[in-house]
Amino acid sequence: MALIAIEEHWNLPALTSAVKALPEDYGDPSVLFDEMGDNLERLHDIGDARIAAMDAQGVDLQILSLTPPGTHPLEPTRARALSERANDVAAEAVSRHPTRLRAFSTLPMADPKAAVAELERAAGLGFVGTMVYGRTGETPLDDPRYDDLFAAAAALRQPIFIHPQIPSRPTRLAAYSGFDPMTDLALATFGWGWHVEAAVAALRLIVRGTFDRHPDLQLVLGHWGELLLFWTDRVDGLSRIAGLERKVSDYIRSNFHITSSGMLNPTLLRHALDVTTPDRLLFSTDYPFQRPVREGIEQFLTAFPADDREKFTAGNACALFGISLTTK
């Protein structure tokens, strides 16, 4: 049984340096997590050591994605240059390991026209989708200036992964501060804030009518749907108010894929199956921030209905991203 992991991170040192150099109001302090333990060493390697780690886990293929915050905090000129550089580096890694790696592109979202152009260039290089965040500066992902990007992604069959993003600094100060600095940061990121931000971005796209205009557009949410799957009874009420064609939960079932992000919890799996279908679920480990071992992965997979297990491990990813698995 093949196993594809779709949210597996890497890092471009030049991009990290550019983000760290930003003023406090524009930077992203969550890059600190990249430097914990041996994360940085693993993030910088998209070659033999990564392949060895995949072998140890039993992962046949990874889809590479740049660590947060991508190029989103950067001004347009810098964002364009570093997005192109990141994509060239990732494409080279895939070319060296064509049976083991694929990649999501990085887009210069500060320049919407350039983001469309880079999506098109990356698709031509063989990228299987793109990873974005819910906000660029103060501009939300659902802003009309990004509608051409969604049209292009739908036409090119490039799924868009909305990755969690740290809340804006005013929000962090208002809702996630008052403890020691590391607790503030943890609360604003993996403890809660990251996931609310991603869920709000996805919900805003639905409410904006994005999927009524672009019914073929496919999005991916990590961490079992970033809390959104647990709130469908309430968010469905938005459809009537916003004048949508369908219920919010219908868009989730038809335009969103949901991935595990290393949270190998059978309870979360069962709930996801209650809200959406086995055809919409994807495996991921969130490497290197989560590192489930082979035995843990194999045990978790026994919780998945046997008839649909291979969809979750590889079949759904192959169908969504146009991946054809070959022998190692």
mmCIF file of C-alpha atoms in Angstrom:
data_model
loop_
_atom_site.group_PDB
_atom_site.id
_atom_site.type_symbol
_atom_site.label_atom_id
_atom_site.label_comp_id
_atom_site.label_asym_id
_atom_site.label_seq_id
_atom_site.Cartn_x
_atom_site.Cartn_y
_atom_site.Cartn_z
ATOM 1 C CA MET A 1 0.000 0.000 0.000
ATOM 2 C CA ALA A 2 1.594 3.284 -1.137
ATOM 3 C CA LEU A 3 1.767 6.254 1.232
ATOM 4 C CA ILE A 4 1.854 9.904 0.068
ATOM 5 C CA ALA A 5 2.438 12.694 2.603
ATOM 6 C CA ILE A 6 1.302 16.076 1.328
ATOM 7 C CA GLU A 7 2.257 18.715 3.946
ATOM 8 C CA GLU A 8 5.971 18.206 4.382
ATOM 9 C CA HIS A 9 8.018 21.318 4.959
ATOM 10 C CA TRP A 10 11.371 22.626 3.817
ATOM 11 C CA ASN A 11 13.157 25.927 4.219
ATOM 12 C CA LEU A 12 15.025 28.430 2.052
ATOM 13 C CA PRO A 13 17.670 30.179 4.209
ATOM 14 C CA ALA A 14 17.551 33.389 2.163
ATOM 15 C CA LEU A 15 13.808 33.654 2.747
ATOM 16 C CA THR A 16 14.143 33.081 6.482
ATOM 17 C CA SER A 17 16.770 35.822 6.635
ATOM 18 C CA ALA A 18 14.480 38.210 4.735
ATOM 19 C CA VAL A 19 11.580 37.552 7.111
ATOM 20 C CA LYS A 20 13.768 37.971 10.188
ATOM 21 C CA ALA A 21 14.981 41.325 8.877
ATOM 22 C CA LEU A 22 11.447 42.751 8.725
ATOM 23 C CA PRO A 23 10.191 45.249 11.339
ATOM 24 C CA GLU A 24 8.270 43.671 14.221
ATOM 25 C CA ASP A 25 4.893 44.779 12.852
ATOM 26 C CA TYR A 26 5.490 42.879 9.595
ATOM 27 C CA GLY A 27 7.585 39.876 10.588
ATOM 28 C CA ASP A 28 6.555 36.426 11.741
ATOM 29 C CA PRO A 29 7.985 35.312 15.102
ATOM 30 C CA SER A 30 6.842 31.739 14.468
ATOM 31 C CA VAL A 31 10.059 31.201 12.455
ATOM 32 C CA LEU A 32 11.530 30.538 15.899
ATOM 33 C CA PHE A 33 10.007 27.051 15.740
ATOM 34 C CA ASP A 34 12.166 26.278 12.711
ATOM 35 C CA GLU A 35 15.241 26.498 14.920
ATOM 36 C CA MET A 36 14.116 24.164 17.711
ATOM 37 C CA GLY A 37 15.980 20.894 18.073
ATOM 38 C CA ASP A 38 17.202 19.630 14.726
ATOM 39 C CA ASN A 39 14.305 21.142 12.763
ATOM 40 C CA LEU A 40 16.537 23.530 10.829
ATOM 41 C CA GLU A 41 18.875 20.778 9.677
ATOM 42 C CA ARG A 42 15.913 18.734 8.466
ATOM 43 C CA LEU A 43 14.195 21.713 6.834
ATOM 44 C CA HIS A 44 17.296 22.592 4.845
ATOM 45 C CA ASP A 45 17.673 19.063 3.493
ATOM 46 C CA ILE A 46 15.529 18.167 0.496
ATOM 47 C CA GLY A 47 17.770 15.371 -0.608
ATOM 48 C CA ASP A 48 19.208 12.137 0.714
ATOM 49 C CA ALA A 49 18.621 12.692 4.446
ATOM 50 C CA ARG A 50 14.969 13.521 3.802
ATOM 51 C CA ILE A 51 14.561 10.418 1.671
ATOM 52 C CA ALA A 52 16.065 8.349 4.502
ATOM 53 C CA ALA A 53 13.565 9.861 6.962
ATOM 54 C CA MET A 54 10.746 9.010 4.571
ATOM 55 C CA ASP A 55 11.985 5.431 4.319
ATOM 56 C CA ALA A 56 12.013 5.158 8.114
ATOM 57 C CA GLN A 57 8.382 6.310 8.268
ATOM 58 C CA GLY A 58 7.235 4.194 5.342
ATOM 59 C CA VAL A 59 6.385 7.266 3.227
ATOM 60 C CA ASP A 60 6.737 6.653 -0.497
ATOM 61 C CA LEU A 61 6.346 10.234 -1.720
ATOM 62 C CA GLN A 62 6.361 13.701 -0.134
ATOM 63 C CA ILE A 63 4.892 16.907 -1.483
ATOM 64 C CA LEU A 64 7.302 19.644 -0.423
ATOM 65 C CA SER A 65 5.955 22.909 0.943
ATOM 66 C CA LEU A 66 7.897 25.926 2.152
ATOM 67 C CA THR A 67 7.648 26.670 5.878
ATOM 68 C CA PRO A 68 5.479 29.576 7.080
ATOM 69 C CA PRO A 69 5.188 32.393 6.317
ATOM 70 C CA GLY A 70 6.371 31.828 2.739
ATOM 71 C CA THR A 71 6.954 35.130 0.990
ATOM 72 C CA HIS A 72 3.681 36.679 2.198
ATOM 73 C CA PRO A 73 5.170 39.327 4.552
ATOM 74 C CA LEU A 74 7.610 40.672 1.947
ATOM 75 C CA GLU A 75 7.213 43.690 -0.320
ATOM 76 C CA PRO A 76 6.427 42.834 -3.971
ATOM 77 C CA THR A 77 9.911 43.009 -5.492
ATOM 78 C CA ARG A 78 11.480 40.824 -2.788
ATOM 79 C CA ALA A 79 8.497 38.474 -2.787
ATOM 80 C CA ARG A 80 8.739 37.937 -6.542
ATOM 81 C CA ALA A 81 12.466 37.205 -6.463
ATOM 82 C CA LEU A 82 12.346 34.822 -3.512
ATOM 83 C CA SER A 83 9.223 33.009 -4.737
ATOM 84 C CA GLU A 84 10.948 32.297 -8.049
ATOM 85 C CA ARG A 85 14.118 31.200 -6.286
ATOM 86 C CA ALA A 86 12.232 28.897 -3.905
ATOM 87 C CA ASN A 87 10.336 27.309 -6.761
ATOM 88 C CA ASP A 88 13.495 26.762 -8.772
ATOM 89 C CA VAL A 89 15.177 25.077 -5.795
ATOM 90 C CA ALA A 90 12.154 22.846 -5.158
ATOM 91 C CA ALA A 91 11.889 21.932 -8.843
ATOM 92 C CA GLU A 92 15.545 20.920 -8.850
ATOM 93 C CA ALA A 93 15.006 18.696 -5.792
ATOM 94 C CA VAL A 94 12.055 16.987 -7.490
ATOM 95 C CA SER A 95 14.133 16.436 -10.628
ATOM 96 C CA ARG A 96 16.790 14.683 -8.530
ATOM 97 C CA HIS A 97 14.219 12.431 -6.834
ATOM 98 C CA PRO A 98 11.349 12.124 -9.318
ATOM 99 C CA THR A 99 9.866 8.988 -7.746
ATOM 100 C CA ARG A 100 9.971 10.350 -4.180
ATOM 101 C CA LEU A 101 9.208 14.090 -4.280
ATOM 102 C CA ARG A 102 6.695 16.562 -5.669
ATOM 103 C CA ALA A 103 6.204 20.198 -4.611
ATOM 104 C CA PHE A 104 3.740 22.986 -3.938
ATOM 105 C CA SER A 105 4.719 26.330 -5.407
ATOM 106 C CA THR A 106 5.325 29.534 -3.471
ATOM 107 C CA LEU A 107 3.606 32.658 -4.818
ATOM 108 C CA PRO A 108 4.405 36.393 -4.435
ATOM 109 C CA MET A 109 0.965 37.286 -3.108
ATOM 110 C CA ALA A 110 1.938 40.929 -2.533
ATOM 111 C CA ASP A 111 1.740 41.256 -6.334
ATOM 112 C CA PRO A 112 -1.469 39.491 -7.489
ATOM 113 C CA LYS A 113 -0.594 39.599 -11.201
ATOM 114 C CA ALA A 114 2.856 38.189 -10.515
ATOM 115 C CA ALA A 115 1.266 35.498 -8.348
ATOM 116 C CA VAL A 116 -0.811 34.336 -11.329
ATOM 117 C CA ALA A 117 2.247 34.365 -13.576
ATOM 118 C CA GLU A 118 4.297 32.369 -11.060
ATOM 119 C CA LEU A 119 1.483 29.848 -10.591
ATOM 120 C CA GLU A 120 1.450 29.329 -14.359
ATOM 121 C CA ARG A 121 5.246 29.035 -14.515
ATOM 122 C CA ALA A 122 5.309 26.557 -11.626
ATOM 123 C CA ALA A 123 2.559 24.455 -13.166
ATOM 124 C CA GLY A 124 4.684 24.254 -16.293
ATOM 125 C CA LEU A 125 7.608 23.035 -14.169
ATOM 126 C CA GLY A 126 5.493 20.190 -12.805
ATOM 127 C CA PHE A 127 4.362 21.590 -9.459
ATOM 128 C CA VAL A 128 1.200 19.825 -8.293
ATOM 129 C CA GLY A 129 -0.442 22.761 -6.496
ATOM 130 C CA THR A 130 0.388 25.824 -4.440
ATOM 131 C CA MET A 131 0.465 26.790 -0.769
ATOM 132 C CA VAL A 132 -0.812 30.181 0.377
ATOM 133 C CA TYR A 133 -1.873 31.880 3.601
ATOM 134 C CA GLY A 134 -5.039 33.633 4.620
ATOM 135 C CA ARG A 135 -3.683 37.162 4.639
ATOM 136 C CA THR A 136 -1.004 39.181 2.859
ATOM 137 C CA GLY A 137 -0.287 42.219 4.978
ATOM 138 C CA GLU A 138 -3.780 43.424 5.799
ATOM 139 C CA THR A 139 -5.332 41.992 2.620
ATOM 140 C CA PRO A 140 -7.396 38.819 3.104
ATOM 141 C CA LEU A 141 -7.152 35.957 0.658
ATOM 142 C CA ASP A 142 -10.757 36.481 -0.460
ATOM 143 C CA ASP A 143 -10.085 40.052 -1.632
ATOM 144 C CA PRO A 144 -11.299 40.502 -5.232
ATOM 145 C CA ARG A 145 -7.737 41.263 -6.367
ATOM 146 C CA TYR A 146 -7.009 37.518 -6.041
ATOM 147 C CA ASP A 147 -9.947 36.324 -8.111
ATOM 148 C CA ASP A 148 -7.771 35.927 -11.216
ATOM 149 C CA LEU A 149 -5.513 33.633 -9.195
ATOM 150 C CA PHE A 150 -8.441 31.396 -8.276
ATOM 151 C CA ALA A 151 -9.582 31.331 -11.890
ATOM 152 C CA ALA A 152 -6.086 30.332 -13.006
ATOM 153 C CA ALA A 153 -5.760 27.668 -10.315
ATOM 154 C CA ALA A 154 -9.079 26.130 -11.348
ATOM 155 C CA ALA A 155 -8.178 26.186 -15.034
ATOM 156 C CA LEU A 156 -4.720 24.702 -14.423
ATOM 157 C CA ARG A 157 -6.029 22.101 -11.936
ATOM 158 C CA GLN A 158 -3.663 23.445 -9.298
ATOM 159 C CA PRO A 159 -5.192 22.850 -5.846
ATOM 160 C CA ILE A 160 -4.543 25.595 -3.290
ATOM 161 C CA PHE A 161 -3.432 24.596 0.200
ATOM 162 C CA ILE A 162 -4.356 27.245 2.805
ATOM 163 C CA HIS A 163 -1.724 26.872 5.511
ATOM 164 C CA PRO A 164 -2.106 28.287 9.037
ATOM 165 C CA GLN A 165 -0.601 31.719 9.599
ATOM 166 C CA ILE A 166 0.190 33.703 12.721
ATOM 167 C CA PRO A 167 -2.517 36.282 13.586
ATOM 168 C CA SER A 168 -1.753 39.936 12.933
ATOM 169 C CA ARG A 169 0.204 41.719 15.639
ATOM 170 C CA PRO A 170 -2.818 43.733 16.913
ATOM 171 C CA THR A 171 -4.807 40.496 17.219
ATOM 172 C CA ARG A 172 -1.939 38.790 19.029
ATOM 173 C CA LEU A 173 -1.697 41.665 21.491
ATOM 174 C CA ALA A 174 -5.446 41.676 22.098
ATOM 175 C CA ALA A 175 -6.163 37.951 22.277
ATOM 176 C CA TYR A 176 -2.952 35.989 22.706
ATOM 177 C CA SER A 177 -0.727 37.988 25.048
ATOM 178 C CA GLY A 178 -0.296 38.451 28.774
ATOM 179 C CA PHE A 179 1.748 35.349 29.528
ATOM 180 C CA ASP A 180 5.460 34.778 29.110
ATOM 181 C CA PRO A 181 6.739 35.323 25.524
ATOM 182 C CA MET A 182 6.916 31.643 24.572
ATOM 183 C CA THR A 183 3.428 30.919 25.932
ATOM 184 C CA ASP A 184 2.076 33.943 24.047
ATOM 185 C CA LEU A 185 3.668 32.625 20.858
ATOM 186 C CA ALA A 186 2.447 29.061 21.364
ATOM 187 C CA LEU A 187 -1.107 30.246 22.059
ATOM 188 C CA ALA A 188 -1.075 32.423 18.936
ATOM 189 C CA THR A 189 0.278 29.605 16.763
ATOM 190 C CA PHE A 190 -0.004 25.841 17.135
ATOM 191 C CA GLY A 191 -2.002 26.044 20.380
ATOM 192 C CA TRP A 192 -4.924 27.896 18.776
ATOM 193 C CA GLY A 193 -4.365 31.042 16.698
ATOM 194 C CA TRP A 194 -2.852 29.437 13.597
ATOM 195 C CA HIS A 195 -5.857 27.211 13.108
ATOM 196 C CA VAL A 196 -8.491 29.880 13.647
ATOM 197 C CA GLU A 197 -6.739 32.046 11.056
ATOM 198 C CA ALA A 198 -6.801 29.256 8.449
ATOM 199 C CA ALA A 199 -10.436 28.411 9.175
ATOM 200 C CA VAL A 200 -11.482 32.059 8.882
ATOM 201 C CA ALA A 201 -9.645 32.376 5.564
ATOM 202 C CA ALA A 202 -11.420 29.308 4.177
ATOM 203 C CA LEU A 203 -14.801 30.449 5.477
ATOM 204 C CA ARG A 204 -14.361 33.915 4.010
ATOM 205 C CA LEU A 205 -13.623 32.398 0.601
ATOM 206 C CA ILE A 206 -16.880 30.455 0.777
ATOM 207 C CA VAL A 207 -18.905 33.451 1.961
ATOM 208 C CA ARG A 208 -17.353 35.613 -0.773
ATOM 209 C CA GLY A 209 -18.922 33.279 -3.355
ATOM 210 C CA THR A 210 -15.547 32.072 -4.632
ATOM 211 C CA PHE A 211 -16.809 28.577 -5.359
ATOM 212 C CA ASP A 212 -19.968 29.803 -7.043
ATOM 213 C CA ARG A 213 -17.723 31.674 -9.492
ATOM 214 C CA HIS A 214 -15.112 28.923 -9.707
ATOM 215 C CA PRO A 215 -16.862 25.606 -9.066
ATOM 216 C CA ASP A 216 -13.834 23.574 -10.177
ATOM 217 C CA LEU A 217 -11.459 25.231 -7.700
ATOM 218 C CA GLN A 218 -10.091 22.786 -5.126
ATOM 219 C CA LEU A 219 -8.639 23.807 -1.763
ATOM 220 C CA VAL A 220 -6.845 21.850 0.946
ATOM 221 C CA LEU A 221 -7.023 22.435 4.701
ATOM 222 C CA GLY A 222 -4.691 20.763 7.181
ATOM 223 C CA HIS A 223 -5.174 19.657 10.787
ATOM 224 C CA TRP A 224 -8.469 17.867 10.050
ATOM 225 C CA GLY A 225 -10.033 21.002 8.599
ATOM 226 C CA GLU A 226 -8.641 23.668 10.960
ATOM 227 C CA LEU A 227 -11.625 23.458 13.362
ATOM 228 C CA LEU A 228 -14.092 24.222 10.546
ATOM 229 C CA LEU A 229 -15.455 20.670 10.335
ATOM 230 C CA PHE A 230 -16.572 20.922 13.948
ATOM 231 C CA TRP A 231 -18.753 23.994 13.336
ATOM 232 C CA THR A 232 -20.779 23.177 10.232
ATOM 233 C CA ASP A 233 -24.111 23.343 12.071
ATOM 234 C CA ARG A 234 -23.504 27.033 12.767
ATOM 235 C CA VAL A 235 -21.677 28.163 9.638
ATOM 236 C CA ASP A 236 -24.382 26.713 7.374
ATOM 237 C CA GLY A 237 -26.547 29.615 8.522
ATOM 238 C CA LEU A 238 -24.215 31.989 6.675
ATOM 239 C CA SER A 239 -25.344 30.702 3.291
ATOM 240 C CA ARG A 240 -28.750 32.348 3.389
ATOM 241 C CA ILE A 241 -27.396 35.637 4.749
ATOM 242 C CA ALA A 242 -24.589 35.794 2.164
ATOM 243 C CA GLY A 243 -26.819 34.744 -0.747
ATOM 244 C CA LEU A 244 -24.800 31.635 -1.581
ATOM 245 C CA GLU A 245 -26.051 28.982 -3.950
ATOM 246 C CA ARG A 246 -25.473 26.146 -1.472
ATOM 247 C CA LYS A 247 -24.865 25.464 2.200
ATOM 248 C CA VAL A 248 -21.358 26.070 3.543
ATOM 249 C CA SER A 249 -21.058 22.372 4.393
ATOM 250 C CA ASP A 250 -21.827 21.503 0.761
ATOM 251 C CA TYR A 251 -18.838 23.576 -0.406
ATOM 252 C CA ILE A 252 -16.669 21.835 2.179
ATOM 253 C CA ARG A 253 -17.693 18.462 0.775
ATOM 254 C CA SER A 254 -17.235 19.432 -2.879
ATOM 255 C CA ASN A 255 -14.357 21.959 -2.945
ATOM 256 C CA PHE A 256 -12.154 21.066 0.029
ATOM 257 C CA HIS A 257 -9.798 18.225 0.801
ATOM 258 C CA ILE A 258 -8.807 17.642 4.422
ATOM 259 C CA THR A 259 -5.468 16.351 5.632
ATOM 260 C CA SER A 260 -4.288 14.865 8.913
ATOM 261 C CA SER A 261 -1.135 16.980 9.446
ATOM 262 C CA GLY A 262 0.423 14.384 11.725
ATOM 263 C CA MET A 263 -2.568 14.366 14.102
ATOM 264 C CA LEU A 264 -3.095 10.627 13.980
ATOM 265 C CA ASN A 265 -6.137 10.536 16.232
ATOM 266 C CA PRO A 266 -8.931 8.075 15.334
ATOM 267 C CA THR A 267 -11.523 10.328 17.004
ATOM 268 C CA LEU A 268 -10.677 13.178 14.616
ATOM 269 C CA LEU A 269 -10.798 10.763 11.689
ATOM 270 C CA ARG A 270 -14.260 9.528 12.660
ATOM 271 C CA HIS A 271 -15.580 13.068 12.925
ATOM 272 C CA ALA A 272 -14.104 14.023 9.549
ATOM 273 C CA LEU A 273 -15.834 11.018 7.981
ATOM 274 C CA ASP A 274 -19.121 12.201 9.511
ATOM 275 C CA VAL A 275 -18.774 15.616 7.857
ATOM 276 C CA THR A 276 -17.168 14.776 4.519
ATOM 277 C CA THR A 277 -16.414 11.662 2.469
ATOM 278 C CA PRO A 278 -13.442 9.259 2.302
ATOM 279 C CA ASP A 279 -12.680 10.688 -1.162
ATOM 280 C CA ARG A 280 -11.789 14.033 0.477
ATOM 281 C CA LEU A 281 -9.258 12.926 3.082
ATOM 282 C CA LEU A 282 -5.471 13.011 2.645
ATOM 283 C CA PHE A 283 -2.517 11.803 4.684
ATOM 284 C CA SER A 284 0.247 14.120 5.888
ATOM 285 C CA THR A 285 2.783 14.165 8.718
ATOM 286 C CA ASP A 286 3.645 17.903 8.909
ATOM 287 C CA TYR A 287 7.342 16.967 8.776
ATOM 288 C CA PRO A 288 9.604 17.833 10.517
ATOM 289 C CA PHE A 289 7.427 19.515 13.140
ATOM 290 C CA GLN A 290 5.509 16.277 13.655
ATOM 291 C CA ARG A 291 7.368 12.989 13.199
ATOM 292 C CA PRO A 292 5.072 10.004 13.605
ATOM 293 C CA VAL A 293 6.979 6.738 13.443
ATOM 294 C CA ARG A 294 6.162 3.895 11.077
ATOM 295 C CA GLU A 295 4.486 1.821 13.781
ATOM 296 C CA GLY A 296 2.266 4.714 14.835
ATOM 297 C CA ILE A 297 1.258 5.411 11.242
ATOM 298 C CA GLU A 298 0.448 1.777 10.593
ATOM 299 C CA GLN A 299 -1.615 1.562 13.784
ATOM 300 C CA PHE A 300 -3.559 4.694 12.877
ATOM 301 C CA LEU A 301 -4.347 3.389 9.408
ATOM 302 C CA THR A 302 -6.177 0.435 10.932
ATOM 303 C CA ALA A 303 -8.775 2.953 12.191
ATOM 304 C CA PHE A 304 -9.628 3.876 8.612
ATOM 305 C CA PRO A 305 -12.383 1.804 6.945
ATOM 306 C CA ALA A 306 -10.586 -0.980 5.076
ATOM 307 C CA ASP A 307 -12.448 -0.425 1.812
ATOM 308 C CA ASP A 308 -11.319 3.225 1.678
ATOM 309 C CA ARG A 309 -7.894 3.012 3.312
ATOM 310 C CA GLU A 310 -5.903 3.176 0.081
ATOM 311 C CA LYS A 311 -7.805 6.301 -0.942
ATOM 312 C CA PHE A 312 -6.524 8.012 2.186
ATOM 313 C CA THR A 313 -2.944 6.779 1.908
ATOM 314 C CA ALA A 314 -2.393 7.591 -1.767
ATOM 315 C CA GLY A 315 -5.389 7.294 -4.086
ATOM 316 C CA ASN A 316 -6.982 10.644 -3.249
ATOM 317 C CA ALA A 317 -3.648 12.473 -3.514
ATOM 318 C CA CYS A 318 -2.924 10.870 -6.888
ATOM 319 C CA ALA A 319 -6.343 11.939 -8.184
ATOM 320 C CA LEU A 320 -6.230 15.477 -6.782
ATOM 321 C CA PHE A 321 -2.631 16.315 -7.694
ATOM 322 C CA GLY A 322 -2.271 14.278 -10.874
ATOM 323 C CA ILE A 323 0.430 12.049 -9.399
ATOM 324 C CA SER A 324 1.376 8.771 -11.050
ATOM 325 C CA LEU A 325 3.304 6.564 -8.651
ATOM 326 C CA THR A 326 6.221 4.610 -10.053
ATOM 327 C CA THR A 327 8.518 2.007 -8.565
ATOM 328 C CA LYS A 328 11.347 3.390 -6.437
#
